[in-house]
Amino acid sequence: LGTGYVLEDASVRGVSPDRWAAAVAGAAARWHADRVVAEGNQGGAMVESALRAAERDLPLRIAHASDSKYARAEPVATLFERGRAKFAGSFPELEDELAGMVPGGYAGPGRSPDRADAMVWAMNELLRPHAEPRVLML
């Protein structure tokens, strides 16, 4: 297992499913992603349908959450503490959301930490022991 890097926060807010799906497909193309992970607990069929409409061949994996966002974030926080996960730039909105994640919930600015949760899903997928190693030349 290597080190995972956050390369971009491509989050969009307040747009239609077509627009956020296009943003996902665009980010996947920009970074030559070999996988896109989307949470399927809340409207999973709509999420998959919107993403497939944006890019039919998107390498998509629908994940299902069984733990809270905070519980999912704990192992990723440990990776950052150990230097096995890093930010390749400044991501103030993402960092604010991460700082607001506390045991038992979220103490951030009034909304769900969706950026943070997306980063946690990605890091968990990228750095889980059975994931295929991947090298991206920059």
PDB file of C-alpha atoms in Angstrom:
ATOM      1  CA  LEU A   1       0.000   0.000   0.000  1.00  0.00           C
ATOM      2  CA  GLY A   2       1.290   3.413  -0.941  1.00  0.00           C
ATOM      3  CA  THR A   3       0.264   6.968  -0.247  1.00  0.00           C
ATOM      4  CA  GLY A   4      -3.049   8.428  -1.414  1.00  0.00           C
ATOM      5  CA  TYR A   5      -3.218  12.023  -2.621  1.00  0.00           C
ATOM      6  CA  VAL A   6      -6.233  14.318  -2.847  1.00  0.00           C
ATOM      7  CA  LEU A   7      -5.674  15.951  -6.233  1.00  0.00           C
ATOM      8  CA  GLU A   8      -8.879  17.971  -6.589  1.00  0.00           C
ATOM      9  CA  ASP A   9     -12.109  18.834  -4.840  1.00  0.00           C
ATOM     10  CA  ALA A  10     -14.472  18.777  -7.820  1.00  0.00           C
ATOM     11  CA  SER A  11     -17.593  19.182  -5.680  1.00  0.00           C
ATOM     12  CA  VAL A  12     -20.517  21.128  -7.068  1.00  0.00           C
ATOM     13  CA  ARG A  13     -23.478  22.411  -5.087  1.00  0.00           C
ATOM     14  CA  GLY A  14     -26.979  23.466  -6.062  1.00  0.00           C
ATOM     15  CA  VAL A  15     -27.006  21.986  -9.560  1.00  0.00           C
ATOM     16  CA  SER A  16     -29.208  19.436 -11.291  1.00  0.00           C
ATOM     17  CA  PRO A  17     -28.349  15.716 -11.380  1.00  0.00           C
ATOM     18  CA  ASP A  18     -27.300  16.139 -15.026  1.00  0.00           C
ATOM     19  CA  ARG A  19     -24.821  18.885 -14.073  1.00  0.00           C
ATOM     20  CA  TRP A  20     -23.262  17.042 -11.103  1.00  0.00           C
ATOM     21  CA  ALA A  21     -23.045  13.845 -13.129  1.00  0.00           C
ATOM     22  CA  ALA A  22     -21.262  15.776 -15.888  1.00  0.00           C
ATOM     23  CA  ALA A  23     -18.892  17.197 -13.247  1.00  0.00           C
ATOM     24  CA  VAL A  24     -18.113  13.667 -12.031  1.00  0.00           C
ATOM     25  CA  ALA A  25     -17.523  12.428 -15.568  1.00  0.00           C
ATOM     26  CA  GLY A  26     -15.312  15.432 -16.280  1.00  0.00           C
ATOM     27  CA  ALA A  27     -13.183  14.855 -13.179  1.00  0.00           C
ATOM     28  CA  ALA A  28     -12.874  11.153 -14.008  1.00  0.00           C
ATOM     29  CA  ALA A  29     -11.684  12.008 -17.513  1.00  0.00           C
ATOM     30  CA  ARG A  30      -9.267  14.729 -16.322  1.00  0.00           C
ATOM     31  CA  TRP A  31      -7.588  12.372 -13.883  1.00  0.00           C
ATOM     32  CA  HIS A  32      -7.870   9.211 -16.011  1.00  0.00           C
ATOM     33  CA  ALA A  33      -9.754   7.537 -13.157  1.00  0.00           C
ATOM     34  CA  ASP A  34      -9.978   3.784 -13.211  1.00  0.00           C
ATOM     35  CA  ARG A  35     -12.930   3.901 -10.822  1.00  0.00           C
ATOM     36  CA  VAL A  36     -15.657   6.249  -9.617  1.00  0.00           C
ATOM     37  CA  VAL A  37     -17.254   5.403  -6.293  1.00  0.00           C
ATOM     38  CA  ALA A  38     -20.768   6.648  -5.602  1.00  0.00           C
ATOM     39  CA  GLU A  39     -22.798   6.066  -2.478  1.00  0.00           C
ATOM     40  CA  GLY A  40     -26.029   4.262  -3.257  1.00  0.00           C
ATOM     41  CA  ASN A  41     -27.886   4.553   0.051  1.00  0.00           C
ATOM     42  CA  GLN A  42     -29.871   7.676  -0.847  1.00  0.00           C
ATOM     43  CA  GLY A  43     -31.267   7.385  -4.362  1.00  0.00           C
ATOM     44  CA  GLY A  44     -28.733   4.882  -5.643  1.00  0.00           C
ATOM     45  CA  ALA A  45     -30.684   4.046  -8.795  1.00  0.00           C
ATOM     46  CA  MET A  46     -30.973   7.751  -9.689  1.00  0.00           C
ATOM     47  CA  VAL A  47     -27.259   8.288  -8.953  1.00  0.00           C
ATOM     48  CA  GLU A  48     -26.241   5.428 -11.221  1.00  0.00           C
ATOM     49  CA  SER A  49     -28.680   6.474 -13.936  1.00  0.00           C
ATOM     50  CA  ALA A  50     -27.466  10.098 -13.934  1.00  0.00           C
ATOM     51  CA  LEU A  51     -23.812   9.032 -14.017  1.00  0.00           C
ATOM     52  CA  ARG A  52     -24.417   6.545 -16.847  1.00  0.00           C
ATOM     53  CA  ALA A  53     -26.290   9.232 -18.805  1.00  0.00           C
ATOM     54  CA  ALA A  54     -23.302  11.567 -18.432  1.00  0.00           C
ATOM     55  CA  GLU A  55     -20.775   8.906 -19.440  1.00  0.00           C
ATOM     56  CA  ARG A  56     -22.012   5.470 -20.439  1.00  0.00           C
ATOM     57  CA  ASP A  57     -18.620   3.789 -19.897  1.00  0.00           C
ATOM     58  CA  LEU A  58     -17.819   5.453 -16.564  1.00  0.00           C
ATOM     59  CA  PRO A  59     -15.940   2.908 -14.396  1.00  0.00           C
ATOM     60  CA  LEU A  60     -18.558   3.059 -11.657  1.00  0.00           C
ATOM     61  CA  ARG A  61     -18.833   1.236  -8.352  1.00  0.00           C
ATOM     62  CA  ILE A  62     -21.898   1.838  -6.207  1.00  0.00           C
ATOM     63  CA  ALA A  63     -21.020   1.564  -2.515  1.00  0.00           C
ATOM     64  CA  HIS A  64     -23.481   1.147   0.333  1.00  0.00           C
ATOM     65  CA  ALA A  65     -22.841   2.786   3.682  1.00  0.00           C
ATOM     66  CA  SER A  66     -23.399   0.786   6.835  1.00  0.00           C
ATOM     67  CA  ASP A  67     -21.632   3.230   9.170  1.00  0.00           C
ATOM     68  CA  SER A  68     -21.992   6.944   9.876  1.00  0.00           C
ATOM     69  CA  LYS A  69     -19.920   9.451   7.930  1.00  0.00           C
ATOM     70  CA  TYR A  70     -17.762   9.967  11.019  1.00  0.00           C
ATOM     71  CA  ALA A  71     -17.149   6.229  11.461  1.00  0.00           C
ATOM     72  CA  ARG A  72     -16.167   5.931   7.782  1.00  0.00           C
ATOM     73  CA  ALA A  73     -13.804   8.895   8.176  1.00  0.00           C
ATOM     74  CA  GLU A  74     -11.881   7.561  11.191  1.00  0.00           C
ATOM     75  CA  PRO A  75      -9.619   5.135   9.263  1.00  0.00           C
ATOM     76  CA  VAL A  76      -8.918   7.824   6.652  1.00  0.00           C
ATOM     77  CA  ALA A  77      -7.998  10.317   9.388  1.00  0.00           C
ATOM     78  CA  THR A  78      -5.503   7.738  10.634  1.00  0.00           C
ATOM     79  CA  LEU A  79      -4.004   7.520   7.139  1.00  0.00           C
ATOM     80  CA  PHE A  80      -3.482  11.301   7.116  1.00  0.00           C
ATOM     81  CA  GLU A  81      -1.947  11.176  10.606  1.00  0.00           C
ATOM     82  CA  ARG A  82       0.498   8.482   9.476  1.00  0.00           C
ATOM     83  CA  GLY A  83       1.429  10.330   6.285  1.00  0.00           C
ATOM     84  CA  ARG A  84      -0.199   7.716   4.036  1.00  0.00           C
ATOM     85  CA  ALA A  85      -2.750  10.241   2.734  1.00  0.00           C
ATOM     86  CA  LYS A  86      -1.965  13.826   1.740  1.00  0.00           C
ATOM     87  CA  PHE A  87      -3.433  16.896   0.089  1.00  0.00           C
ATOM     88  CA  ALA A  88      -1.749  17.905  -3.183  1.00  0.00           C
ATOM     89  CA  GLY A  89      -2.872  21.502  -2.852  1.00  0.00           C
ATOM     90  CA  SER A  90      -5.178  23.661  -0.789  1.00  0.00           C
ATOM     91  CA  PHE A  91      -8.836  22.685  -0.479  1.00  0.00           C
ATOM     92  CA  PRO A  92     -10.353  25.094   2.092  1.00  0.00           C
ATOM     93  CA  GLU A  93     -14.000  24.004   1.806  1.00  0.00           C
ATOM     94  CA  LEU A  94     -13.086  20.323   2.055  1.00  0.00           C
ATOM     95  CA  GLU A  95     -10.715  21.001   4.950  1.00  0.00           C
ATOM     96  CA  ASP A  96     -13.440  22.968   6.801  1.00  0.00           C
ATOM     97  CA  GLU A  97     -15.832  20.039   6.457  1.00  0.00           C
ATOM     98  CA  LEU A  98     -13.198  17.567   7.654  1.00  0.00           C
ATOM     99  CA  ALA A  99     -12.460  19.739  10.679  1.00  0.00           C
ATOM    100  CA  GLY A 100     -16.173  19.749  11.561  1.00  0.00           C
ATOM    101  CA  MET A 101     -16.470  15.970  11.716  1.00  0.00           C
ATOM    102  CA  VAL A 102     -16.594  15.018  15.385  1.00  0.00           C
ATOM    103  CA  PRO A 103     -17.565  11.865  17.284  1.00  0.00           C
ATOM    104  CA  GLY A 104     -21.320  11.451  17.190  1.00  0.00           C
ATOM    105  CA  GLY A 105     -22.019  13.787  14.294  1.00  0.00           C
ATOM    106  CA  TYR A 106     -21.003  16.936  12.507  1.00  0.00           C
ATOM    107  CA  ALA A 107     -20.239  20.278  14.133  1.00  0.00           C
ATOM    108  CA  GLY A 108     -19.597  22.141  10.909  1.00  0.00           C
ATOM    109  CA  PRO A 109     -21.465  24.980   9.197  1.00  0.00           C
ATOM    110  CA  GLY A 110     -25.068  23.790   9.021  1.00  0.00           C
ATOM    111  CA  ARG A 111     -24.989  21.194   6.267  1.00  0.00           C
ATOM    112  CA  SER A 112     -23.899  17.636   5.749  1.00  0.00           C
ATOM    113  CA  PRO A 113     -20.163  17.182   5.079  1.00  0.00           C
ATOM    114  CA  ASP A 114     -20.670  15.786   1.578  1.00  0.00           C
ATOM    115  CA  ARG A 115     -17.267  16.895   0.228  1.00  0.00           C
ATOM    116  CA  ALA A 116     -15.554  15.227   3.160  1.00  0.00           C
ATOM    117  CA  ASP A 117     -17.617  12.074   2.748  1.00  0.00           C
ATOM    118  CA  ALA A 118     -16.789  11.885  -0.978  1.00  0.00           C
ATOM    119  CA  MET A 119     -13.077  12.199  -0.187  1.00  0.00           C
ATOM    120  CA  VAL A 120     -13.409   9.493   2.489  1.00  0.00           C
ATOM    121  CA  TRP A 121     -15.124   7.110   0.030  1.00  0.00           C
ATOM    122  CA  ALA A 122     -12.376   7.765  -2.525  1.00  0.00           C
ATOM    123  CA  MET A 123      -9.518   7.240  -0.053  1.00  0.00           C
ATOM    124  CA  ASN A 124     -11.105   4.074   1.302  1.00  0.00           C
ATOM    125  CA  GLU A 125     -11.428   2.714  -2.228  1.00  0.00           C
ATOM    126  CA  LEU A 126      -7.949   3.788  -3.265  1.00  0.00           C
ATOM    127  CA  LEU A 127      -6.096   2.529  -0.207  1.00  0.00           C
ATOM    128  CA  ARG A 128      -7.996  -0.556   0.812  1.00  0.00           C
ATOM    129  CA  PRO A 129      -5.700  -3.584   0.926  1.00  0.00           C
ATOM    130  CA  HIS A 130      -7.263  -5.401  -2.026  1.00  0.00           C
ATOM    131  CA  ALA A 131      -7.338  -2.411  -4.374  1.00  0.00           C
ATOM    132  CA  GLU A 132      -5.204  -2.624  -7.493  1.00  0.00           C
ATOM    133  CA  PRO A 133      -2.117  -0.382  -7.289  1.00  0.00           C
ATOM    134  CA  ARG A 134      -2.301   2.559  -9.640  1.00  0.00           C
ATOM    135  CA  VAL A 135       0.308   5.025 -10.828  1.00  0.00           C
ATOM    136  CA  LEU A 136      -0.597   8.343 -12.402  1.00  0.00           C
ATOM    137  CA  MET A 137       2.188  10.246 -14.132  1.00  0.00           C
ATOM    138  CA  LEU A 138       1.835  13.993 -13.650  1.00  0.00           C
TER     139      LEU A 138
END
